[in-house]
Short mmCIF file of N, CA and C in Angstrom, two decimals:
data_model
loop_
_atom_site.label_atom_id
_atom_site.label_comp_id
_atom_site.label_asym_id
_atom_site.label_seq_id
_atom_site.Cartn_x
_atom_site.Cartn_y
_atom_site.Cartn_z
N GLU A 29 148.98 26.23 146.53
CA GLU A 29 149.32 25.06 147.32
C GLU A 29 150.12 25.52 148.52
N GLY A 30 149.82 25.00 149.70
CA GLY A 30 150.50 25.39 150.92
C GLY A 30 151.81 24.65 151.10
N ASP A 31 152.51 24.95 152.21
CA ASP A 31 153.79 24.32 152.49
C ASP A 31 153.67 22.87 152.90
N ASN A 32 152.49 22.43 153.33
CA ASN A 32 152.32 21.08 153.84
C ASN A 32 151.82 20.08 152.80
N GLY A 33 151.89 20.41 151.51
CA GLY A 33 151.44 19.50 150.46
C GLY A 33 149.93 19.46 150.32
N GLN A 34 149.25 20.40 150.94
CA GLN A 34 147.80 20.47 150.87
C GLN A 34 147.41 21.61 149.94
N GLU A 35 146.33 21.41 149.19
CA GLU A 35 145.80 22.50 148.39
C GLU A 35 145.08 23.45 149.32
N SER A 36 144.73 24.63 148.84
CA SER A 36 144.10 25.64 149.68
C SER A 36 142.76 25.17 150.25
N ASN A 37 142.11 24.18 149.65
CA ASN A 37 140.84 23.70 150.18
C ASN A 37 141.03 22.57 151.18
N GLY A 38 142.27 22.24 151.50
CA GLY A 38 142.54 21.26 152.53
C GLY A 38 142.69 19.84 152.02
N THR A 39 142.50 19.60 150.75
CA THR A 39 142.65 18.24 150.23
C THR A 39 144.09 18.02 149.81
N ALA A 40 144.52 16.80 149.86
CA ALA A 40 145.90 16.49 149.47
C ALA A 40 146.06 16.73 147.97
N ALA A 41 147.16 17.34 147.62
CA ALA A 41 147.45 17.59 146.20
C ALA A 41 147.82 16.27 145.54
N ALA A 42 147.37 16.10 144.31
CA ALA A 42 147.70 14.88 143.57
C ALA A 42 149.17 14.92 143.17
N ALA A 43 149.85 13.81 143.42
CA ALA A 43 151.26 13.74 143.06
C ALA A 43 151.38 13.46 141.58
N PRO A 44 152.29 14.16 140.90
CA PRO A 44 152.45 13.90 139.47
C PRO A 44 152.94 12.48 139.24
N ALA A 45 152.37 11.83 138.28
CA ALA A 45 152.79 10.48 137.90
C ALA A 45 153.97 10.60 136.94
N PRO A 46 154.66 9.50 136.73
CA PRO A 46 155.76 9.56 135.74
C PRO A 46 155.24 10.06 134.41
N GLY A 47 156.00 10.90 133.76
CA GLY A 47 155.58 11.46 132.49
C GLY A 47 154.84 12.78 132.65
N GLY A 48 154.72 13.27 133.90
CA GLY A 48 154.12 14.58 134.13
C GLY A 48 152.61 14.58 134.26
N GLN A 49 151.96 13.42 134.12
CA GLN A 49 150.51 13.39 134.25
C GLN A 49 150.14 13.18 135.70
N GLU A 50 148.97 13.73 136.10
CA GLU A 50 148.52 13.55 137.46
C GLU A 50 147.98 12.15 137.64
N SER A 51 148.21 11.60 138.82
CA SER A 51 147.68 10.28 139.12
C SER A 51 146.28 10.43 139.70
N GLY A 52 145.60 9.33 139.92
CA GLY A 52 144.29 9.40 140.54
C GLY A 52 143.20 8.87 139.64
N GLU A 53 141.98 9.07 140.09
CA GLU A 53 140.81 8.58 139.38
C GLU A 53 140.58 9.34 138.08
N LYS A 54 140.07 8.62 137.09
CA LYS A 54 139.71 9.26 135.83
C LYS A 54 138.45 10.09 136.06
N SER A 55 138.43 11.27 135.55
CA SER A 55 137.28 12.15 135.68
C SER A 55 136.07 11.57 134.98
N THR A 56 134.92 11.73 135.61
CA THR A 56 133.68 11.25 134.99
C THR A 56 133.12 12.25 133.99
N TYR A 57 133.66 13.45 133.98
CA TYR A 57 133.06 14.50 133.15
C TYR A 57 134.01 15.17 132.17
N MET A 58 135.31 15.03 132.34
CA MET A 58 136.25 15.83 131.54
C MET A 58 136.16 15.54 130.05
N ASP A 59 136.02 14.28 129.67
CA ASP A 59 135.91 13.96 128.24
C ASP A 59 134.67 14.61 127.63
N LEU A 60 133.57 14.64 128.39
CA LEU A 60 132.35 15.27 127.90
C LEU A 60 132.51 16.78 127.77
N ILE A 61 133.19 17.38 128.74
CA ILE A 61 133.43 18.83 128.70
C ILE A 61 134.31 19.18 127.50
N VAL A 62 135.33 18.38 127.27
CA VAL A 62 136.20 18.62 126.11
C VAL A 62 135.39 18.49 124.82
N GLY A 63 134.51 17.50 124.75
CA GLY A 63 133.65 17.33 123.58
C GLY A 63 132.71 18.51 123.38
N LEU A 64 132.16 19.02 124.48
CA LEU A 64 131.28 20.19 124.40
C LEU A 64 132.06 21.41 123.93
N ARG A 65 133.24 21.62 124.49
CA ARG A 65 134.08 22.76 124.06
C ARG A 65 134.40 22.65 122.57
N SER A 66 134.69 21.44 122.12
CA SER A 66 135.00 21.23 120.72
C SER A 66 133.77 21.53 119.84
N LEU A 67 132.60 21.04 120.27
CA LEU A 67 131.36 21.29 119.53
C LEU A 67 131.07 22.79 119.46
N LEU A 68 131.33 23.50 120.56
CA LEU A 68 131.09 24.95 120.59
C LEU A 68 132.16 25.73 119.86
N GLY A 69 133.26 25.08 119.52
CA GLY A 69 134.32 25.76 118.77
C GLY A 69 135.22 26.63 119.61
N VAL A 70 135.15 26.51 120.94
CA VAL A 70 135.95 27.40 121.78
C VAL A 70 137.43 27.03 121.81
N ASP A 71 137.78 25.85 121.35
CA ASP A 71 139.19 25.45 121.33
C ASP A 71 139.84 25.66 119.97
N ASN A 72 139.05 26.11 119.00
CA ASN A 72 139.60 26.33 117.66
C ASN A 72 140.37 27.64 117.61
N ALA A 73 141.45 27.64 116.90
CA ALA A 73 142.25 28.86 116.74
C ALA A 73 141.72 29.61 115.52
N ASN A 74 140.57 30.23 115.68
CA ASN A 74 139.97 30.94 114.54
C ASN A 74 139.80 32.43 114.86
N GLU A 75 140.77 32.99 115.54
CA GLU A 75 140.70 34.40 115.88
C GLU A 75 140.59 35.22 114.61
N GLY A 76 139.70 36.19 114.64
CA GLY A 76 139.51 37.05 113.49
C GLY A 76 138.57 36.44 112.47
N ASP A 77 138.25 35.18 112.62
CA ASP A 77 137.36 34.47 111.69
C ASP A 77 135.93 34.64 112.19
N GLU A 78 135.04 35.13 111.36
CA GLU A 78 133.64 35.32 111.73
C GLU A 78 132.91 33.99 111.59
N LYS A 79 133.14 33.09 112.52
CA LYS A 79 132.58 31.76 112.41
C LYS A 79 131.57 31.53 113.53
N LYS A 80 130.36 31.14 113.16
CA LYS A 80 129.35 30.74 114.14
C LYS A 80 129.23 29.23 114.10
N VAL A 81 129.14 28.62 115.26
CA VAL A 81 128.93 27.18 115.32
C VAL A 81 127.46 26.88 115.05
N LEU A 82 126.59 27.78 115.50
CA LEU A 82 125.15 27.57 115.39
C LEU A 82 124.52 28.75 114.70
N GLU A 83 123.91 28.51 113.56
CA GLU A 83 123.18 29.54 112.84
C GLU A 83 121.74 29.56 113.34
N SER A 84 121.12 30.73 113.38
CA SER A 84 119.73 30.79 113.82
C SER A 84 118.87 29.95 112.88
N GLY A 85 117.92 29.22 113.46
CA GLY A 85 117.05 28.36 112.68
C GLY A 85 117.57 26.95 112.48
N ASP A 86 118.81 26.67 112.90
CA ASP A 86 119.37 25.32 112.77
C ASP A 86 118.99 24.50 114.00
N ASP A 87 117.77 23.97 113.99
CA ASP A 87 117.25 23.25 115.15
C ASP A 87 118.03 21.97 115.45
N ALA A 88 118.51 21.29 114.42
CA ALA A 88 119.26 20.05 114.64
C ALA A 88 120.55 20.33 115.41
N LYS A 89 121.27 21.37 115.00
CA LYS A 89 122.52 21.73 115.68
C LYS A 89 122.24 22.25 117.09
N ARG A 90 121.15 23.01 117.24
CA ARG A 90 120.75 23.52 118.56
C ARG A 90 120.48 22.36 119.51
N LYS A 91 119.76 21.35 119.01
CA LYS A 91 119.46 20.17 119.84
C LYS A 91 120.74 19.41 120.18
N GLU A 92 121.69 19.36 119.22
CA GLU A 92 122.96 18.69 119.48
C GLU A 92 123.74 19.41 120.58
N VAL A 93 123.78 20.74 120.52
CA VAL A 93 124.47 21.52 121.54
C VAL A 93 123.83 21.30 122.91
N LEU A 94 122.49 21.38 122.97
CA LEU A 94 121.81 21.21 124.25
C LEU A 94 121.92 19.78 124.77
N SER A 95 121.93 18.80 123.88
CA SER A 95 122.08 17.41 124.29
C SER A 95 123.47 17.18 124.88
N LYS A 96 124.49 17.72 124.22
CA LYS A 96 125.86 17.59 124.72
C LYS A 96 126.02 18.34 126.04
N ALA A 97 125.36 19.48 126.16
CA ALA A 97 125.38 20.24 127.41
C ALA A 97 124.71 19.42 128.52
N HIS A 98 123.59 18.79 128.19
CA HIS A 98 122.88 17.97 129.16
C HIS A 98 123.76 16.82 129.65
N GLU A 99 124.43 16.12 128.72
CA GLU A 99 125.34 15.03 129.09
C GLU A 99 126.46 15.54 130.00
N SER A 100 127.05 16.67 129.63
CA SER A 100 128.18 17.22 130.39
C SER A 100 127.75 17.65 131.79
N LEU A 101 126.62 18.34 131.88
CA LEU A 101 126.14 18.80 133.18
C LEU A 101 125.72 17.64 134.06
N THR A 102 125.13 16.60 133.47
CA THR A 102 124.76 15.41 134.25
C THR A 102 126.01 14.74 134.81
N ALA A 103 127.03 14.61 133.98
CA ALA A 103 128.28 13.99 134.44
C ALA A 103 128.93 14.82 135.55
N LEU A 104 128.88 16.13 135.42
CA LEU A 104 129.52 17.01 136.40
C LEU A 104 128.73 17.14 137.69
N PHE A 105 127.42 17.36 137.57
CA PHE A 105 126.62 17.68 138.75
C PHE A 105 125.84 16.50 139.34
N VAL A 106 125.92 15.33 138.71
CA VAL A 106 125.28 14.14 139.27
C VAL A 106 126.31 13.03 139.44
N THR A 107 126.83 12.53 138.31
CA THR A 107 127.72 11.38 138.35
C THR A 107 128.97 11.65 139.19
N GLU A 108 129.62 12.77 138.97
CA GLU A 108 130.85 13.08 139.70
C GLU A 108 130.58 13.28 141.19
N ILE A 109 129.50 13.94 141.55
CA ILE A 109 129.18 14.14 142.97
C ILE A 109 128.88 12.80 143.63
N GLU A 110 128.09 11.95 142.96
CA GLU A 110 127.80 10.63 143.51
C GLU A 110 129.07 9.80 143.65
N LYS A 111 129.98 9.90 142.69
CA LYS A 111 131.25 9.18 142.76
C LYS A 111 132.06 9.64 143.96
N GLN A 112 132.16 10.95 144.14
CA GLN A 112 132.95 11.48 145.25
C GLN A 112 132.33 11.11 146.60
N ILE A 113 131.01 11.13 146.69
CA ILE A 113 130.34 10.72 147.93
C ILE A 113 130.63 9.24 148.19
N GLY A 114 130.54 8.41 147.14
CA GLY A 114 130.82 6.98 147.26
C GLY A 114 132.25 6.68 147.68
N MET A 115 133.18 7.58 147.36
CA MET A 115 134.59 7.41 147.73
C MET A 115 134.88 7.98 149.12
N ASP A 116 133.82 8.39 149.82
CA ASP A 116 133.94 8.99 151.17
C ASP A 116 134.76 10.27 151.17
N ARG A 117 134.76 11.00 150.07
CA ARG A 117 135.47 12.28 149.97
C ARG A 117 134.97 13.27 151.02
N TYR A 118 133.68 13.18 151.35
CA TYR A 118 133.06 14.16 152.24
C TYR A 118 132.72 13.59 153.61
N LYS A 119 133.38 12.50 154.02
CA LYS A 119 133.00 11.84 155.27
C LYS A 119 133.18 12.74 156.49
N THR A 120 134.04 13.72 156.43
CA THR A 120 134.22 14.63 157.57
C THR A 120 133.64 16.01 157.31
N ALA A 121 133.00 16.20 156.17
CA ALA A 121 132.46 17.51 155.81
C ALA A 121 131.21 17.82 156.62
N GLU A 122 131.05 19.08 156.99
CA GLU A 122 129.84 19.50 157.68
C GLU A 122 128.65 19.46 156.74
N LYS A 123 128.87 19.82 155.48
CA LYS A 123 127.81 19.79 154.48
C LYS A 123 128.30 18.98 153.29
N VAL A 124 127.51 17.99 152.94
CA VAL A 124 127.83 17.12 151.81
C VAL A 124 127.08 17.64 150.59
N PRO A 125 127.74 17.75 149.45
CA PRO A 125 127.04 18.22 148.25
C PRO A 125 125.91 17.27 147.87
N VAL A 126 124.90 17.83 147.27
CA VAL A 126 123.75 17.05 146.82
C VAL A 126 123.72 17.12 145.29
N PRO A 127 123.64 15.97 144.63
CA PRO A 127 123.56 16.00 143.16
C PRO A 127 122.32 16.76 142.70
N VAL A 128 122.44 17.41 141.56
CA VAL A 128 121.30 18.11 140.96
C VAL A 128 120.30 17.06 140.50
N SER A 129 119.02 17.34 140.65
CA SER A 129 118.02 16.36 140.26
C SER A 129 118.00 16.20 138.73
N LEU A 130 117.70 14.99 138.31
CA LEU A 130 117.63 14.71 136.88
C LEU A 130 116.50 15.50 136.22
N ASP A 131 115.43 15.79 136.96
CA ASP A 131 114.34 16.61 136.43
C ASP A 131 114.82 18.02 136.12
N ASP A 132 115.63 18.59 137.02
CA ASP A 132 116.17 19.93 136.78
C ASP A 132 117.12 19.92 135.58
N LEU A 133 117.94 18.88 135.49
CA LEU A 133 118.87 18.79 134.36
C LEU A 133 118.15 18.61 133.03
N ALA A 134 117.00 17.97 133.06
CA ALA A 134 116.23 17.77 131.82
C ALA A 134 115.75 19.10 131.25
N LYS A 135 115.62 20.13 132.09
CA LYS A 135 115.20 21.45 131.61
C LYS A 135 116.22 22.04 130.66
N CYS A 136 117.45 21.55 130.73
CA CYS A 136 118.51 22.03 129.86
C CYS A 136 118.12 21.88 128.40
N THR A 137 117.51 20.77 128.05
CA THR A 137 117.20 20.50 126.64
C THR A 137 115.96 21.23 126.15
N THR A 138 115.18 21.83 127.07
CA THR A 138 113.99 22.58 126.65
C THR A 138 114.21 24.08 126.70
N THR A 139 115.40 24.50 127.08
CA THR A 139 115.70 25.92 127.18
C THR A 139 115.62 26.59 125.81
N ILE A 140 114.99 27.73 125.79
CA ILE A 140 114.94 28.53 124.57
C ILE A 140 115.51 29.90 124.85
N THR A 141 115.81 30.63 123.82
CA THR A 141 116.26 32.01 123.99
C THR A 141 115.39 32.88 123.11
N GLY A 142 115.34 34.15 123.44
CA GLY A 142 114.52 35.08 122.67
C GLY A 142 113.11 35.15 123.21
N GLU A 143 112.13 35.04 122.35
CA GLU A 143 110.72 35.12 122.76
C GLU A 143 110.20 33.73 123.09
N GLY A 144 109.29 33.67 124.05
CA GLY A 144 108.68 32.40 124.38
C GLY A 144 108.07 32.43 125.75
N GLU A 145 107.57 31.28 126.18
CA GLU A 145 106.97 31.17 127.50
C GLU A 145 108.05 31.35 128.55
N ASP A 146 107.75 32.13 129.60
CA ASP A 146 108.74 32.45 130.62
C ASP A 146 109.39 31.22 131.24
N HIS A 147 108.63 30.15 131.48
CA HIS A 147 109.23 28.98 132.14
C HIS A 147 110.26 28.27 131.27
N LEU A 148 110.27 28.55 129.98
CA LEU A 148 111.27 27.96 129.08
C LEU A 148 112.48 28.85 128.88
N LEU A 149 112.36 30.11 129.27
CA LEU A 149 113.45 31.06 129.10
C LEU A 149 114.40 31.00 130.30
N PRO A 150 115.68 31.28 130.07
CA PRO A 150 116.59 31.40 131.20
C PRO A 150 116.20 32.62 132.03
N PRO A 151 116.52 32.64 133.31
CA PRO A 151 116.09 33.73 134.20
C PRO A 151 116.40 35.13 133.70
N THR A 152 117.58 35.33 133.10
CA THR A 152 117.96 36.68 132.68
C THR A 152 117.16 37.18 131.48
N GLU A 153 116.41 36.30 130.80
CA GLU A 153 115.61 36.72 129.64
C GLU A 153 114.11 36.80 129.96
N ARG A 154 113.73 36.55 131.19
CA ARG A 154 112.32 36.60 131.57
C ARG A 154 111.87 38.04 131.79
N LYS A 155 110.59 38.27 131.52
CA LYS A 155 110.03 39.63 131.66
C LYS A 155 110.18 40.17 133.07
N ASP A 156 110.03 39.31 134.08
CA ASP A 156 110.07 39.76 135.47
C ASP A 156 111.46 39.65 136.10
N TYR A 157 112.50 39.50 135.27
CA TYR A 157 113.86 39.32 135.80
C TYR A 157 114.31 40.52 136.61
N ALA A 158 114.90 40.23 137.76
CA ALA A 158 115.56 41.24 138.59
C ALA A 158 116.86 40.62 139.09
N PRO A 159 117.95 41.37 139.11
CA PRO A 159 119.24 40.81 139.51
C PRO A 159 119.27 40.30 140.95
N THR A 160 118.28 40.65 141.75
CA THR A 160 118.25 40.22 143.15
C THR A 160 117.48 38.92 143.36
N GLN A 161 116.93 38.36 142.29
CA GLN A 161 116.18 37.11 142.43
C GLN A 161 117.10 35.96 142.82
N ILE A 162 116.55 35.03 143.55
CA ILE A 162 117.27 33.82 143.91
C ILE A 162 116.79 32.73 142.97
N TRP A 163 117.74 32.12 142.26
CA TRP A 163 117.39 31.13 141.25
C TRP A 163 117.29 29.74 141.86
N SER A 164 116.39 28.95 141.32
CA SER A 164 116.27 27.54 141.68
C SER A 164 117.36 26.77 140.93
N PRO A 165 117.61 25.52 141.32
CA PRO A 165 118.57 24.72 140.53
C PRO A 165 118.14 24.62 139.06
N SER A 166 116.85 24.52 138.81
CA SER A 166 116.34 24.46 137.44
C SER A 166 116.67 25.74 136.69
N ASP A 167 116.50 26.89 137.35
CA ASP A 167 116.84 28.17 136.73
C ASP A 167 118.32 28.23 136.37
N CYS A 168 119.17 27.74 137.28
CA CYS A 168 120.62 27.75 137.03
C CYS A 168 120.97 26.91 135.80
N ILE A 169 120.33 25.75 135.68
CA ILE A 169 120.58 24.87 134.53
C ILE A 169 120.14 25.56 133.24
N GLN A 170 118.97 26.21 133.28
CA GLN A 170 118.49 26.90 132.07
C GLN A 170 119.43 28.06 131.70
N GLU A 171 119.96 28.76 132.69
CA GLU A 171 120.88 29.86 132.41
C GLU A 171 122.18 29.31 131.80
N LEU A 172 122.69 28.20 132.33
CA LEU A 172 123.89 27.58 131.76
C LEU A 172 123.64 27.16 130.32
N ALA A 173 122.49 26.53 130.06
CA ALA A 173 122.17 26.10 128.70
C ALA A 173 122.09 27.30 127.76
N SER A 174 121.53 28.39 128.25
CA SER A 174 121.46 29.61 127.47
C SER A 174 122.85 30.14 127.13
N CYS A 175 123.76 30.05 128.10
CA CYS A 175 125.14 30.48 127.86
C CYS A 175 125.80 29.64 126.78
N PHE A 176 125.55 28.31 126.79
CA PHE A 176 126.10 27.45 125.75
C PHE A 176 125.57 27.87 124.38
N LEU A 177 124.27 28.19 124.31
CA LEU A 177 123.69 28.63 123.04
C LEU A 177 124.28 29.97 122.61
N ASP A 178 124.51 30.87 123.57
CA ASP A 178 125.13 32.16 123.26
C ASP A 178 126.53 31.97 122.67
N VAL A 179 127.29 31.06 123.27
CA VAL A 179 128.64 30.79 122.77
C VAL A 179 128.57 30.22 121.35
N ALA A 180 127.62 29.30 121.14
CA ALA A 180 127.51 28.66 119.82
C ALA A 180 127.11 29.64 118.73
N THR A 181 126.36 30.69 119.07
CA THR A 181 125.92 31.65 118.07
C THR A 181 126.83 32.88 117.98
N SER A 182 127.84 32.92 118.82
CA SER A 182 128.75 34.06 118.82
C SER A 182 129.75 33.97 117.68
N THR A 183 130.11 35.13 117.16
CA THR A 183 131.16 35.16 116.13
C THR A 183 132.51 35.52 116.76
N ASN A 184 132.52 35.83 118.03
CA ASN A 184 133.75 36.22 118.72
C ASN A 184 134.38 35.02 119.40
N GLN A 185 134.92 34.11 118.62
CA GLN A 185 135.53 32.91 119.17
C GLN A 185 136.98 32.85 118.76
N PRO A 186 137.85 32.20 119.45
CA PRO A 186 137.59 31.46 120.66
C PRO A 186 137.42 32.38 121.86
N LEU A 187 136.77 31.87 122.87
CA LEU A 187 136.56 32.64 124.09
C LEU A 187 137.83 32.65 124.92
N PRO A 188 138.04 33.71 125.66
CA PRO A 188 139.18 33.70 126.58
C PRO A 188 138.89 32.73 127.72
N GLU A 189 139.93 32.17 128.30
CA GLU A 189 139.73 31.28 129.45
C GLU A 189 139.02 32.05 130.56
N PHE A 190 139.47 33.26 130.84
CA PHE A 190 138.79 34.12 131.80
C PHE A 190 139.20 35.55 131.50
N ASP A 191 138.22 36.40 131.38
CA ASP A 191 138.47 37.81 131.18
C ASP A 191 137.30 38.56 131.78
N LYS A 192 137.55 39.25 132.88
CA LYS A 192 136.46 39.93 133.59
C LYS A 192 135.81 41.02 132.74
N ASP A 193 136.48 41.46 131.69
CA ASP A 193 135.91 42.50 130.83
C ASP A 193 135.18 41.95 129.62
N ASP A 194 135.12 40.62 129.49
CA ASP A 194 134.44 40.00 128.36
C ASP A 194 133.08 39.48 128.83
N ASP A 195 132.01 40.04 128.25
CA ASP A 195 130.66 39.64 128.67
C ASP A 195 130.42 38.14 128.49
N MET A 196 130.89 37.58 127.40
CA MET A 196 130.66 36.15 127.15
C MET A 196 131.40 35.29 128.19
N ALA A 197 132.61 35.65 128.53
CA ALA A 197 133.37 34.89 129.52
C ALA A 197 132.72 34.96 130.89
N MET A 198 132.11 36.07 131.18
CA MET A 198 131.46 36.22 132.48
C MET A 198 130.14 35.49 132.50
#
């Protein structure tokens, strides 16, 4: 935060409300993100516990994870962007964000990992993957969904908030 009460991105910092909570609009996505984190088990204090949220072959749980991911990503990349545009947040911006298409977000629920048709696999698991490829919005959504599945099947939980040396966090 700078000396003039502005955050580094130039927006006014939210003033703390009485009781230490921030004032302002309720987030359209935070409750869903918290629910997804809870479903994935990343907020559980189970260090040293070999616990998987998703066992291989558990299609019902896999669908639940991907459905919750779809809800969360829709709230974050569609609803929240539309809300901010409607509030004139970007009225002076040179470039206004564009919500992700609902068709691209729907690919989240069809994402698979391992073997399968290339169009259903996230970009990093495709046969022709190269690190220099430019991903479409649909590819990005499939990669995010794949990451959620990776977290759910991992035994190394909880995840660190950020650790550049942790493959899962990256």
